[in-house]
CSV table of C-alpha atoms and ligand atoms in Angstrom, one decimal:
chain,number,residue,atom,x,y,z
A,1,MET,CA,0.0,0.0,0.0
A,2,ASN,CA,1.1,3.5,-0.7
A,3,ASN,CA,0.6,5.2,2.7
A,4,SER,CA,1.0,8.7,1.3
A,5,ALA,CA,-1.9,8.1,-1.2
A,6,PRO,CA,-5.2,9.8,-0.1
A,7,PRO,CA,-7.6,7.2,1.5
A,8,LEU,CA,-10.5,5.9,-0.5
A,9,LYS,CA,-13.4,7.3,1.5
A,10,LEU,CA,-16.4,4.9,1.8
A,11,GLY,CA,-19.9,6.0,2.6
A,12,ILE,CA,-22.1,3.1,3.7
A,13,CYS,CA,-25.9,3.3,3.3
A,14,GLY,CA,-27.6,0.9,5.7
A,15,LEU,CA,-26.3,-0.5,9.0
A,16,GLY,CA,-27.6,-4.1,9.1
A,17,THR,CA,-25.9,-7.5,9.0
A,18,VAL,CA,-23.7,-6.9,6.0
A,19,ALA,CA,-22.7,-3.4,7.0
A,20,SER,CA,-21.6,-4.6,10.5
A,21,GLY,CA,-19.5,-7.3,8.8
A,22,LEU,CA,-17.9,-4.7,6.5
A,23,ILE,CA,-17.1,-2.4,9.4
A,24,GLU,CA,-15.5,-5.3,11.1
A,25,LEU,CA,-13.4,-6.4,8.1
A,26,VAL,CA,-12.2,-2.8,7.3
A,27,THR,CA,-11.5,-1.7,10.9
A,28,ARG,CA,-10.4,-4.8,12.8
A,29,ASP,CA,-7.6,-6.0,10.6
A,30,VAL,CA,-6.4,-2.7,9.1
A,31,SER,CA,-2.9,-3.9,8.2
A,32,ARG,CA,-4.1,-7.0,6.4
A,33,VAL,CA,-6.7,-5.0,4.4
A,34,ALA,CA,-3.9,-2.4,3.7
A,35,GLU,CA,-1.8,-5.1,2.1
A,36,CYS,CA,-4.5,-5.7,-0.4
A,37,ALA,CA,-5.1,-2.1,-1.4
A,38,SER,CA,-2.9,0.5,-3.2
A,39,ARG,CA,-4.3,3.2,-0.9
A,40,PRO,CA,-5.8,3.2,2.6
A,41,LEU,CA,-9.5,2.6,3.1
A,42,ALA,CA,-11.5,4.9,5.4
A,43,ILE,CA,-15.2,4.6,6.3
A,44,THR,CA,-16.1,8.2,6.6
A,45,ARG,CA,-19.9,8.3,6.6
A,46,ILE,CA,-22.7,5.9,7.6
A,47,ALA,CA,-26.4,6.5,6.9
A,48,SER,CA,-29.1,4.6,8.6
A,49,ARG,CA,-32.6,5.0,10.0
A,50,THR,CA,-31.4,3.3,13.2
A,51,PRO,CA,-28.1,4.4,14.8
A,52,ARG,CA,-26.0,1.6,16.2
A,53,PRO,CA,-23.3,3.5,18.2
A,54,SER,CA,-21.7,0.3,19.4
A,55,ILE,CA,-20.5,-0.7,15.9
A,56,MET,CA,-19.7,2.8,14.5
A,57,PRO,CA,-16.0,3.1,13.6
A,58,ASP,CA,-14.2,6.1,15.0
A,59,SER,CA,-13.5,7.4,11.4
A,60,ALA,CA,-17.2,7.6,10.5
A,61,GLU,CA,-19.8,10.2,11.0
A,62,PHE,CA,-23.4,9.1,11.3
A,63,ILE,CA,-26.1,10.7,9.1
A,64,GLU,CA,-29.7,9.9,8.9
A,65,ASP,CA,-30.3,10.9,5.3
A,66,PRO,CA,-28.6,8.6,2.8
A,67,PHE,CA,-29.0,11.1,0.0
A,68,ALA,CA,-26.9,13.6,2.1
A,69,LEU,CA,-24.3,10.9,2.4
A,70,ILE,CA,-24.1,10.5,-1.4
A,71,GLY,CA,-23.6,14.2,-2.0
A,72,ASP,CA,-21.0,14.5,0.8
A,73,THR,CA,-17.6,15.4,-0.4
A,74,GLU,CA,-16.1,13.1,2.2
A,75,VAL,CA,-17.5,10.1,0.3
A,76,ASP,CA,-15.7,8.7,-2.8
A,77,VAL,CA,-17.5,5.4,-3.1
A,78,VAL,CA,-21.1,4.6,-2.2
A,79,VAL,CA,-21.7,1.2,-0.6
A,80,GLU,CA,-25.4,0.5,-0.8
A,81,LEU,CA,-26.4,-2.0,1.9
A,82,ILE,CA,-30.0,-0.9,2.5
A,83,GLY,CA,-31.7,-3.6,0.4
A,84,GLY,CA,-35.0,-3.5,-1.4
A,85,VAL,CA,-35.9,-1.3,-4.3
A,86,GLU,CA,-36.5,2.1,-3.0
A,87,PRO,CA,-34.7,4.2,-1.9
A,88,ALA,CA,-31.8,1.9,-3.0
A,89,ARG,CA,-32.5,2.4,-6.8
A,90,SER,CA,-32.6,6.2,-6.4
A,91,LEU,CA,-29.5,6.3,-4.2
A,92,ILE,CA,-27.5,4.2,-6.8
A,93,GLU,CA,-28.7,6.4,-9.6
A,94,ARG,CA,-27.8,9.6,-7.7
A,95,ALA,CA,-24.4,8.3,-6.8
A,96,LEU,CA,-23.7,7.5,-10.5
A,97,GLU,CA,-25.0,10.9,-11.6
A,98,LEU,CA,-22.5,12.5,-9.1
A,99,GLY,CA,-19.7,10.4,-10.6
A,100,LYS,CA,-19.3,8.0,-7.7
A,101,PRO,CA,-18.6,4.3,-8.1
A,102,VAL,CA,-21.1,2.1,-6.3
A,103,VAL,CA,-20.8,-1.2,-4.5
A,104,THR,CA,-24.0,-3.0,-3.6
A,105,ALA,CA,-25.2,-6.3,-2.1
A,106,ASN,CA,-28.7,-5.6,-3.3
A,107,LYS,CA,-30.0,-8.4,-5.6
A,108,GLU,CA,-33.6,-7.1,-5.8
A,109,VAL,CA,-32.7,-3.7,-7.1
A,110,LEU,CA,-30.4,-5.2,-9.7
A,111,ALA,CA,-32.8,-7.9,-10.7
A,112,ARG,CA,-35.5,-5.3,-11.2
A,113,HIS,CA,-33.6,-2.2,-12.4
A,114,GLY,CA,-30.2,-3.6,-13.4
A,115,ASP,CA,-30.6,-2.8,-17.1
A,116,ALA,CA,-31.2,0.9,-16.4
A,117,LEU,CA,-28.6,1.2,-13.6
A,118,PHE,CA,-25.8,-0.6,-15.6
A,119,SER,CA,-26.6,1.5,-18.6
A,120,LEU,CA,-26.2,4.7,-16.6
A,121,ALA,CA,-23.0,3.4,-15.1
A,122,ARG,CA,-21.6,2.5,-18.6
A,123,ALA,CA,-22.6,6.0,-19.8
A,124,ARG,CA,-20.7,7.5,-16.9
A,125,GLY,CA,-17.7,5.1,-17.2
A,126,LEU,CA,-18.3,4.0,-13.6
A,127,PRO,CA,-18.3,0.5,-12.0
A,128,ILE,CA,-21.1,-1.0,-10.0
A,129,GLY,CA,-19.7,-3.8,-7.8
A,130,PHE,CA,-22.2,-6.5,-7.1
A,131,GLU,CA,-20.3,-9.6,-6.0
A,132,ALA,CA,-22.3,-9.8,-2.8
A,133,SER,CA,-25.6,-9.8,-4.5
A,134,VAL,CA,-25.5,-13.6,-5.3
A,135,GLY,CA,-24.0,-16.4,-3.3
A,136,GLY,CA,-23.0,-14.4,-0.2
A,137,GLY,CA,-19.3,-15.2,0.2
A,138,ILE,CA,-18.9,-17.2,-3.0
A,139,PRO,CA,-17.1,-15.3,-5.8
A,140,ILE,CA,-19.7,-16.4,-8.4
A,141,ILE,CA,-20.1,-13.0,-10.1
A,142,LYS,CA,-16.4,-12.6,-10.9
A,143,ALA,CA,-16.3,-16.2,-12.0
A,144,LEU,CA,-19.1,-15.7,-14.5
A,145,ARG,CA,-18.0,-12.3,-15.6
A,146,GLU,CA,-14.3,-12.9,-15.8
A,147,SER,CA,-13.1,-16.4,-15.5
A,148,LEU,CA,-15.9,-18.0,-17.6
A,149,GLY,CA,-16.5,-14.8,-19.6
A,150,GLY,CA,-15.3,-16.4,-22.8
A,151,ASP,CA,-17.0,-19.7,-22.4
A,152,ALA,CA,-20.4,-20.7,-23.7
A,153,ILE,CA,-22.6,-21.5,-20.7
A,154,SER,CA,-25.4,-23.9,-21.2
A,155,ARG,CA,-26.7,-24.2,-17.6
A,156,ILE,CA,-26.4,-22.8,-14.1
A,157,VAL,CA,-28.1,-24.7,-11.3
A,158,GLY,CA,-27.7,-24.5,-7.6
A,159,ILE,CA,-28.7,-23.5,-4.1
A,160,VAL,CA,-28.7,-19.7,-4.1
A,161,ASN,CA,-30.7,-19.0,-0.9
A,162,GLY,CA,-29.0,-19.8,2.4
A,163,THR,CA,-32.1,-19.3,4.5
A,164,THR,CA,-34.2,-22.0,2.7
A,165,ASN,CA,-31.3,-24.4,2.7
A,166,PHE,CA,-30.7,-23.8,6.4
A,167,ILE,CA,-34.4,-24.4,7.1
A,168,LEU,CA,-34.6,-27.6,5.0
A,169,SER,CA,-31.3,-28.9,6.7
A,170,ARG,CA,-32.5,-28.2,10.2
A,171,MET,CA,-35.9,-29.8,9.5
A,172,ASN,CA,-34.3,-32.9,7.9
A,173,GLU,CA,-31.4,-33.4,10.2
A,174,ASP,CA,-32.7,-32.3,13.5
A,175,GLY,CA,-36.5,-32.6,13.2
A,176,ALA,CA,-36.9,-28.8,13.7
A,177,SER,CA,-40.2,-27.3,12.8
A,178,PHE,CA,-40.4,-25.0,9.8
A,179,GLU,CA,-41.2,-22.1,12.1
A,180,ASP,CA,-38.4,-22.8,14.5
A,181,ALA,CA,-35.8,-23.2,11.8
A,182,LEU,CA,-36.9,-19.9,10.2
A,183,ALA,CA,-36.7,-18.1,13.5
A,184,GLU,CA,-33.2,-19.4,13.9
A,185,ALA,CA,-32.2,-18.3,10.4
A,186,LYS,CA,-33.5,-14.8,11.2
A,187,SER,CA,-31.6,-14.7,14.5
A,188,LEU,CA,-28.4,-15.7,12.7
A,189,GLY,CA,-28.8,-12.8,10.2
A,190,TYR,CA,-29.4,-15.1,7.2
A,191,ALA,CA,-33.0,-14.1,6.4
A,192,GLU,CA,-34.1,-11.1,4.4
A,193,ALA,CA,-35.8,-8.2,6.2
A,194,VAL,CA,-39.0,-9.7,4.9
A,195,PRO,CA,-38.3,-13.4,5.3
A,196,ASP,CA,-41.2,-14.2,2.9
A,197,TYR,CA,-38.7,-13.3,0.2
A,198,ASP,CA,-36.6,-16.3,1.2
A,199,ILE,CA,-39.3,-18.9,1.9
A,200,GLU,CA,-41.5,-18.0,-1.1
A,201,GLY,CA,-38.5,-18.1,-3.5
A,202,LEU,CA,-38.3,-14.4,-4.5
A,203,ASP,CA,-34.8,-13.9,-3.2
A,204,ALA,CA,-33.6,-16.9,-5.2
A,205,ALA,CA,-35.5,-15.6,-8.3
A,206,HIS,CA,-33.6,-12.2,-8.0
A,207,LYS,CA,-30.3,-14.1,-7.9
A,208,ILE,CA,-31.2,-16.4,-10.8
A,209,ALA,CA,-32.2,-13.3,-12.9
A,210,ILE,CA,-28.8,-11.8,-12.2
A,211,LEU,CA,-26.9,-15.0,-13.0
A,212,ALA,CA,-28.8,-15.5,-16.2
A,213,SER,CA,-28.1,-11.9,-17.3
A,214,LEU,CA,-24.4,-12.4,-16.6
A,215,ALA,CA,-24.2,-15.7,-18.3
A,216,TRP,CA,-26.1,-14.9,-21.5
A,217,GLY,CA,-26.2,-11.1,-21.7
A,218,ILE,CA,-30.0,-11.1,-21.5
A,219,PRO,CA,-31.9,-8.3,-19.8
A,220,PHE,CA,-32.6,-8.7,-16.1
A,221,ASP,CA,-36.1,-10.4,-16.0
A,222,VAL,CA,-37.2,-11.4,-12.6
A,223,GLU,CA,-40.8,-11.6,-13.7
A,224,GLY,CA,-39.8,-14.3,-16.2
A,225,VAL,CA,-38.4,-16.6,-13.4
A,226,ARG,CA,-40.9,-19.3,-12.6
A,227,THR,CA,-40.9,-19.0,-8.8
A,228,GLN,CA,-41.9,-21.5,-6.2
A,229,GLY,CA,-40.7,-21.5,-2.6
A,230,ILE,CA,-40.5,-24.0,0.2
A,231,VAL,CA,-43.8,-23.1,2.0
A,232,GLY,CA,-45.9,-26.2,2.5
A,233,ILE,CA,-43.0,-28.7,2.6
A,234,ARG,CA,-43.5,-30.8,5.6
A,235,LEU,CA,-41.2,-32.7,7.9
A,236,ASP,CA,-42.7,-36.0,6.7
A,237,ASP,CA,-42.0,-35.1,3.0
A,238,LEU,CA,-38.3,-34.7,3.9
A,239,ALA,CA,-38.3,-38.0,5.8
A,240,PHE,CA,-40.1,-39.9,3.0
A,241,ALA,CA,-37.8,-38.3,0.4
A,242,GLU,CA,-34.8,-39.5,2.4
A,243,ARG,CA,-36.2,-43.1,2.6
A,244,LEU,CA,-36.6,-43.0,-1.2
A,245,GLY,CA,-32.9,-41.9,-1.7
A,246,TYR,CA,-33.3,-38.1,-1.9
A,247,PHE,CA,-32.8,-34.9,0.0
A,248,VAL,CA,-35.0,-31.9,-0.6
A,249,ARG,CA,-33.3,-28.8,-1.8
A,250,HIS,CA,-34.5,-25.4,-3.0
A,251,LEU,CA,-32.9,-24.9,-6.4
A,252,GLY,CA,-32.4,-22.1,-8.8
A,253,LEU,CA,-32.0,-23.1,-12.5
A,254,ALA,CA,-31.1,-21.1,-15.6
A,255,GLN,CA,-30.5,-23.0,-18.8
A,256,ARG,CA,-30.5,-22.7,-22.5
A,257,VAL,CA,-33.3,-24.7,-24.0
A,258,GLU,CA,-33.1,-24.4,-27.8
A,259,ALA,CA,-33.4,-20.7,-28.6
A,260,CYS,CA,-34.6,-19.7,-25.1
A,261,ILE,CA,-33.1,-19.2,-21.7
A,262,GLU,CA,-35.4,-20.8,-19.1
A,263,THR,CA,-35.2,-19.6,-15.5
A,264,GLN,CA,-36.9,-21.0,-12.5
A,265,VAL,CA,-36.6,-21.6,-8.8
A,266,PHE,CA,-38.3,-24.6,-7.1
A,267,PRO,CA,-38.0,-27.1,-4.4
A,268,ALA,CA,-36.8,-30.5,-5.6
A,269,LEU,CA,-35.9,-33.9,-4.5
A,270,VAL,CA,-32.2,-34.3,-5.4
A,271,PRO,CA,-30.6,-37.8,-5.4
A,272,ARG,CA,-28.4,-38.4,-2.4
A,273,SER,CA,-25.6,-39.5,-4.6
A,274,THR,CA,-25.2,-35.9,-6.0
A,275,LEU,CA,-23.0,-33.1,-4.6
A,276,LEU,CA,-25.9,-30.7,-4.5
A,277,ALA,CA,-27.9,-33.0,-2.1
A,278,HIS,CA,-25.1,-32.7,0.4
A,279,VAL,CA,-24.9,-28.9,0.5
A,280,ARG,CA,-26.1,-28.2,4.0
A,281,GLY,CA,-27.1,-25.3,6.2
A,282,VAL,CA,-26.6,-21.7,5.0
A,283,THR,CA,-24.1,-23.0,2.3
A,284,ASN,CA,-24.8,-22.1,-1.3
A,285,ALA,CA,-23.5,-24.0,-4.3
A,286,VAL,CA,-23.7,-23.0,-7.9
A,287,GLN,CA,-22.9,-25.5,-10.6
A,288,VAL,CA,-22.0,-24.0,-14.0
A,289,THR,CA,-22.0,-26.1,-17.2
A,290,SER,CA,-20.1,-24.6,-20.0
A,291,HIS,CA,-18.6,-25.7,-23.3
A,292,ALA,CA,-14.9,-25.4,-22.7
A,293,VAL,CA,-14.7,-26.0,-18.9
A,294,GLY,CA,-17.4,-28.6,-18.6
A,295,SER,CA,-18.9,-28.6,-15.1
A,296,SER,CA,-17.6,-26.3,-12.4
A,297,LEU,CA,-18.9,-26.0,-8.8
A,298,PHE,CA,-18.7,-22.9,-6.7
A,299,ILE,CA,-19.6,-23.5,-3.0
A,300,GLY,CA,-19.4,-21.6,0.2
A,301,PRO,CA,-21.4,-19.6,2.8
A,302,GLY,CA,-24.4,-18.0,1.0
A,303,ALA,CA,-25.3,-15.5,3.7
A,304,GLY,CA,-24.1,-14.0,7.0
A,305,ALA,CA,-22.2,-10.9,8.0
A,306,LEU,CA,-18.5,-11.7,7.3
A,307,PRO,CA,-18.8,-13.8,4.1
A,308,THR,CA,-21.1,-11.3,2.4
A,309,ALA,CA,-19.1,-8.4,3.7
A,310,ASN,CA,-16.0,-10.0,2.2
A,311,SER,CA,-17.6,-9.9,-1.3
A,312,VAL,CA,-18.4,-6.2,-0.7
A,313,LEU,CA,-14.8,-5.6,0.4
A,314,SER,CA,-13.5,-7.3,-2.8
A,315,ASP,CA,-15.4,-4.9,-4.9
A,316,VAL,CA,-14.2,-2.0,-2.9
A,317,LEU,CA,-10.6,-3.2,-3.3
A,318,ASP,CA,-11.1,-3.5,-7.0
A,319,ILE,CA,-12.1,0.2,-7.0
A,320,ALA,CA,-9.2,1.2,-4.7
A,321,ASN,CA,-6.8,-0.7,-7.0
A,322,ASN,CA,-8.2,0.8,-10.2
A,323,ARG,CA,-9.2,-2.5,-11.6
A,324,ALA,CA,-13.0,-2.1,-11.5
A,325,VAL,CA,-14.5,-1.4,-14.9
A,326,PRO,CA,-18.0,-0.7,-16.0
A,327,TRP,CA,-19.9,-3.9,-17.0
A,328,ASP,CA,-19.9,-3.3,-20.6
A,329,ALA,CA,-18.2,-4.8,-23.6
A,330,GLY,CA,-19.1,-8.5,-23.2
A,331,ARG,CA,-22.6,-7.5,-22.4
A,332,ALA,CA,-23.1,-5.2,-25.3
A,333,GLN,CA,-21.7,-7.8,-27.7
A,334,ARG,CA,-24.0,-10.4,-26.3
A,335,GLN,CA,-27.2,-8.5,-26.8
A,336,ASP,CA,-27.7,-10.0,-30.2
A,337,ARG,CA,-27.7,-13.4,-28.5
A,338,ASN,CA,-30.5,-12.4,-26.2
A,339,ALA,CA,-32.8,-15.4,-26.4
A,340,GLY,CA,-35.3,-14.1,-23.9
A,341,THR,CA,-36.7,-16.2,-21.1
A,342,ASP,CA,-39.3,-18.9,-21.5
A,343,ALA,CA,-41.5,-19.2,-18.4
A,344,ASP,CA,-43.7,-21.8,-20.0
A,345,SER,CA,-41.2,-24.5,-20.7
A,346,GLN,CA,-42.6,-28.0,-20.1
A,347,SER,CA,-39.5,-30.0,-19.8
A,348,SER,CA,-40.1,-33.5,-18.4
A,349,SER,CA,-39.3,-34.6,-14.8
A,350,ALA,CA,-40.0,-37.3,-12.4
A,351,TYR,CA,-42.2,-36.2,-9.4
A,352,TYR,CA,-42.6,-37.0,-5.8
A,353,LEU,CA,-46.3,-37.2,-4.8
A,354,ARG,CA,-47.7,-37.6,-1.3
A,355,ALA,CA,-51.4,-37.9,-0.5
A,356,GLN,CA,-53.2,-38.5,2.8
A,357,VAL,CA,-55.9,-41.0,2.0
A,358,ASP,CA,-59.0,-42.7,3.6
A,359,ASP,CA,-59.1,-46.1,5.0
A,360,LYS,CA,-60.8,-47.6,1.9
A,361,THR,CA,-59.9,-50.5,-0.5
A,362,GLY,CA,-59.3,-49.3,-4.0
A,363,VAL,CA,-57.9,-45.8,-3.2
A,364,LEU,CA,-54.4,-46.6,-4.3
A,365,ALA,CA,-55.8,-48.3,-7.4
A,366,ARG,CA,-57.8,-45.1,-8.2
A,367,VAL,CA,-54.7,-42.9,-7.7
A,368,THR,CA,-52.6,-45.0,-10.0
A,369,GLU,CA,-55.4,-45.1,-12.6
A,370,LEU,CA,-55.7,-41.3,-12.6
A,371,LEU,CA,-51.9,-41.1,-13.1
A,372,ALA,CA,-52.0,-43.7,-15.9
A,373,GLY,CA,-54.8,-41.7,-17.5
A,374,GLN,CA,-52.2,-39.0,-18.1
A,375,GLY,CA,-49.5,-41.4,-19.1
A,376,VAL,CA,-47.7,-41.1,-15.8
A,377,GLY,CA,-46.0,-44.3,-14.5
A,378,ILE,CA,-44.8,-45.1,-11.0
A,379,ASP,CA,-41.1,-45.7,-10.3
A,380,ALA,CA,-41.2,-46.2,-6.5
A,381,LEU,CA,-44.0,-46.5,-3.9
A,382,LEU,CA,-44.2,-46.2,-0.2
A,383,GLN,CA,-47.2,-46.8,2.1
A,384,PRO,CA,-45.5,-46.1,5.4
A,385,GLU,CA,-48.4,-46.9,7.7
A,386,ILE,CA,-49.1,-50.2,6.0
A,387,GLU,CA,-45.4,-51.1,6.1
A,388,ALA,CA,-45.4,-50.4,9.8
A,389,ALA,CA,-48.5,-52.6,10.4
A,390,PRO,CA,-49.0,-54.9,7.3
A,391,SER,CA,-52.1,-56.6,8.7
A,392,LYS,CA,-54.1,-53.4,8.9
A,393,ALA,CA,-55.7,-51.4,6.1
A,394,PRO,CA,-54.5,-47.8,6.1
A,395,ALA,CA,-56.2,-45.7,8.8
A,396,ALA,CA,-57.7,-42.3,7.9
A,397,GLY,CA,-54.8,-40.0,7.3
A,398,ALA,CA,-52.5,-42.8,6.1
A,399,SER,CA,-50.1,-41.8,3.3
A,400,ILE,CA,-49.4,-42.8,-0.2
A,401,VAL,CA,-46.0,-41.7,-1.3
A,402,MET,CA,-44.5,-42.3,-4.7
A,403,ILE,CA,-41.9,-41.2,-7.2
A,404,THR,CA,-43.2,-41.2,-10.8
A,405,HIS,CA,-41.4,-41.8,-14.0
A,406,LYS,CA,-40.4,-38.7,-16.0
A,407,THR,CA,-43.4,-36.9,-17.5
A,408,ALA,CA,-44.4,-33.5,-18.8
A,409,GLU,CA,-45.4,-31.1,-16.0
A,410,SER,CA,-48.8,-30.4,-17.6
A,411,ASN,CA,-49.6,-34.2,-17.5
A,412,MET,CA,-48.6,-34.4,-13.9
A,413,ARG,CA,-50.6,-31.3,-12.8
A,414,GLU,CA,-53.6,-32.6,-14.6
A,415,ALA,CA,-53.4,-36.0,-12.8
A,416,VAL,CA,-52.8,-34.3,-9.4
A,417,ALA,CA,-55.9,-32.1,-9.9
A,418,CYS,CA,-58.0,-35.2,-10.4
A,419,ILE,CA,-56.4,-37.0,-7.4
A,420,GLN,CA,-57.0,-33.9,-5.3
A,421,ALA,CA,-60.7,-34.0,-6.2
A,422,MET,CA,-61.1,-37.5,-4.9
A,423,PRO,CA,-63.3,-37.6,-1.8
A,424,GLU,CA,-60.9,-40.1,-0.2
A,425,ILE,CA,-58.1,-37.5,-0.2
A,426,HIS,CA,-57.4,-35.5,2.9
A,427,GLY,CA,-55.6,-32.1,2.8
A,428,GLN,CA,-53.3,-30.9,0.1
A,429,VAL,CA,-51.6,-33.4,-2.2
A,430,SER,CA,-47.9,-32.7,-2.1
A,431,LEU,CA,-46.1,-32.5,-5.4
A,432,ILE,CA,-42.3,-31.9,-5.6
A,433,ARG,CA,-40.2,-32.2,-8.7
A,434,VAL,CA,-37.3,-34.6,-8.8
A,435,PHE,CA,-34.1,-33.0,-10.2
A,436,ASP,CA,-31.5,-35.6,-11.1
A,437,GLY,CA,-29.3,-33.2,-13.1
A,438,ASP,CA,-30.7,-34.1,-16.5
B,501,HSE,N1,-31.5,-14.0,2.7
B,501,HSE,C1,-30.5,-14.3,1.8
B,501,HSE,C2,-30.2,-15.8,1.9
B,501,HSE,C3,-29.3,-13.5,2.2
B,501,HSE,O1,-30.6,-16.4,2.8
B,501,HSE,O2,-29.6,-16.3,1.0
B,501,HSE,C4,-28.1,-13.6,1.2
B,501,HSE,O3,-28.5,-13.1,0.0
């Protein structure tokens, strides 16, 4: 580091989990950070609705109004850690208009307004660092943008939301209830300010929209991501899945399907023999398939203060070291390859189906008949209560659990609608896709 160089003055908007991690990284190990930068870093201003004097660095002045922070001459780089769309979008726009580089962890604002914001940044010749927006501490943005920037990517699949993976792991491994596991994820700082974003799949959809845009140069299109979360997945689904040789994971998928880029997030039964099945807790994993490299897997903590703050810091260091560039050339060249997204793709999959049934002869036969009527065959079948007490017919509330052969989604949904309408069925039939990597 050049100690005589003027410090790069950071203004942080937002004082939540990631900001606290960034303050810790920048201020607790100053000499190590200094070794990585060609000039000193100084956090000079922090804006937040809620002051947290206990974590404020000595170098920083607290301001309530984030727009005042952006205009402040004591701020060279704006670090946006507020989250959500507004005021984050306006703050980033304002910072760029004032000629200040931006670093953000905000996946929602990029997934919804990335095209306009990156276009403004390009016009001003300014970088927007966004490594922390996807995968927490995993350097997946740089990997796609730089390391795999020349390769032809055909598919990105993985676990991109730490909270849902944490919840599914705690339920499966420790028998925790959904509610308790979610409360724990919140207390550990993994969940979004509105945790519905995690459990209903929106957060993962934002991230998949960003990864798809990076991989194929297509516009950010979060509305085009078919989005299903993990609400409604029960402890017994996880246990039955495990007996059948699978773990349940919440996946994000972006893939080229003929001329289209298909994007979706969904819960899935993943074979226990695969790497993704063994990604536990808050860990994220992104598997990229590309022409030259083949398959590469990026894995690490997907949320949490220090891992995510490290991604923010890496973007700040790129700016300090003059190696941050506007996201431009590759993207502009790729526009002609923009295939658009296809929300209606009907690729075929196997499915897990669980139904609570009445104590009546012929119910299983009727269920299989309805499936066969849509051309859906059965690959594996469990009748847990009958297996436990073979001499007895299933009592009310007994379960039929099966894995189907591969079938088109429309056929499966048609069959399930008919099964759901049977008078012998209790509650909601559970339908989860099986993802075996094909
Ligand atoms: N709520 C997000 C998650 C935070 O759980 O993955 C990191 O983006």
